[in-house]
Coordinates of C-alpha atoms in Angstrom, one line a residue:
X1 CA 0.0 0.0 0.0
X2 CA 1.1 3.5 -0.7
X3 CA 0.9 5.8 2.4
X4 CA -1.3 8.2 0.5
X5 CA -4.0 5.5 0.2
X6 CA -4.5 5.8 4.0
X7 CA -5.6 9.5 3.8
X8 CA -9.1 9.7 5.3
X9 CA -8.9 6.1 6.8
X10 CA -11.1 5.7 9.9
X11 CA -11.4 2.5 11.8
X12 CA -14.1 2.0 14.5
X13 CA -13.4 -0.2 16.3
X14 CA -9.6 0.2 15.8
X15 CA -7.6 -2.4 14.0
X16 CA -4.4 -4.2 14.8
X17 CA -1.3 -4.5 12.6
X18 CA -2.9 -7.2 10.6
X19 CA -6.0 -4.9 10.0
X20 CA -8.1 -7.1 12.3
X21 CA -10.9 -5.3 14.2
X22 CA -10.3 -5.0 17.9
X23 CA -14.0 -5.5 18.8
X24 CA -13.5 -5.1 22.5
X25 CA -12.5 -1.4 21.9
X26 CA -15.8 -0.3 20.3
X27 CA -15.7 3.1 22.0
X28 CA -12.3 3.8 20.3
X29 CA -11.4 4.8 16.8
X30 CA -8.3 5.4 14.7
X31 CA -8.1 8.0 12.0
X32 CA -5.3 8.9 9.5
X33 CA -4.5 12.1 7.6
X34 CA -1.8 12.3 5.0
X35 CA -0.6 15.6 3.6
X36 CA 2.3 16.6 1.3
X37 CA 5.1 18.4 2.9
X38 CA 6.4 21.6 1.5
X39 CA 9.7 21.0 -0.4
X40 CA 11.1 24.3 1.1
X41 CA 10.0 23.8 4.7
X42 CA 9.2 20.4 6.2
X43 CA 7.1 22.1 9.0
X44 CA 4.6 23.3 6.4
X45 CA 2.1 21.5 4.2
X46 CA 2.6 21.8 0.5
X47 CA 0.0 24.1 -1.0
X48 CA 0.4 22.7 -4.5
X49 CA -1.6 19.5 -5.1
X50 CA 0.4 16.8 -6.8
X51 CA 3.6 18.8 -6.5
X52 CA 6.3 16.7 -8.3
X53 CA 8.9 18.4 -6.1
X54 CA 7.3 17.0 -3.0
X55 CA 9.2 14.0 -1.7
X56 CA 7.8 13.8 1.8
X57 CA 4.3 13.1 3.2
X58 CA 3.2 14.0 6.8
X59 CA 1.2 11.2 8.3
X60 CA -0.9 11.9 11.4
X61 CA -2.6 9.1 13.3
X62 CA -5.2 10.1 15.9
X63 CA -6.8 7.8 18.5
X64 CA -10.2 9.0 19.8
X65 CA -12.6 7.9 22.5
X66 CA -16.4 8.2 22.5
X67 CA -17.9 7.8 26.0
X68 CA -21.4 7.6 24.4
X69 CA -21.3 5.6 21.1
X70 CA -24.9 6.6 20.3
X71 CA -23.6 10.1 19.8
X72 CA -21.8 10.0 16.4
X73 CA -20.2 13.5 17.1
X74 CA -18.9 12.6 20.6
X75 CA -15.4 11.6 19.6
X76 CA -12.7 13.1 21.8
X77 CA -9.1 13.0 20.5
X78 CA -6.9 11.3 23.1
X79 CA -3.6 10.8 21.4
X80 CA -2.0 11.8 18.1
X81 CA 1.3 10.8 16.5
X82 CA 2.9 12.5 13.5
X83 CA 5.7 11.4 11.3
X84 CA 7.3 12.1 7.9
X85 CA 7.5 9.4 5.2
X86 CA 9.8 9.7 2.2
X87 CA 8.5 8.7 -1.2
X88 CA 11.8 7.1 -1.9

């Protein structure tokens, strides 16, 4: 899989490393956002879609908890991890 394929990925319940649902964690979810990194400053997102000069992607994985699963808008971000992934 290309890392960009995970942009917008949401798993509720979360999944393990083999993409198997962790059904005992129904009140938890994982979400992934992938953005291109600016070629001139790795701290910024690249404003040019499909920029061929872009060789890095920023991947942000967020784990959220919902104390009331019947409320679809009740997700509370608990932890977030961010890393840079080279296209090479």
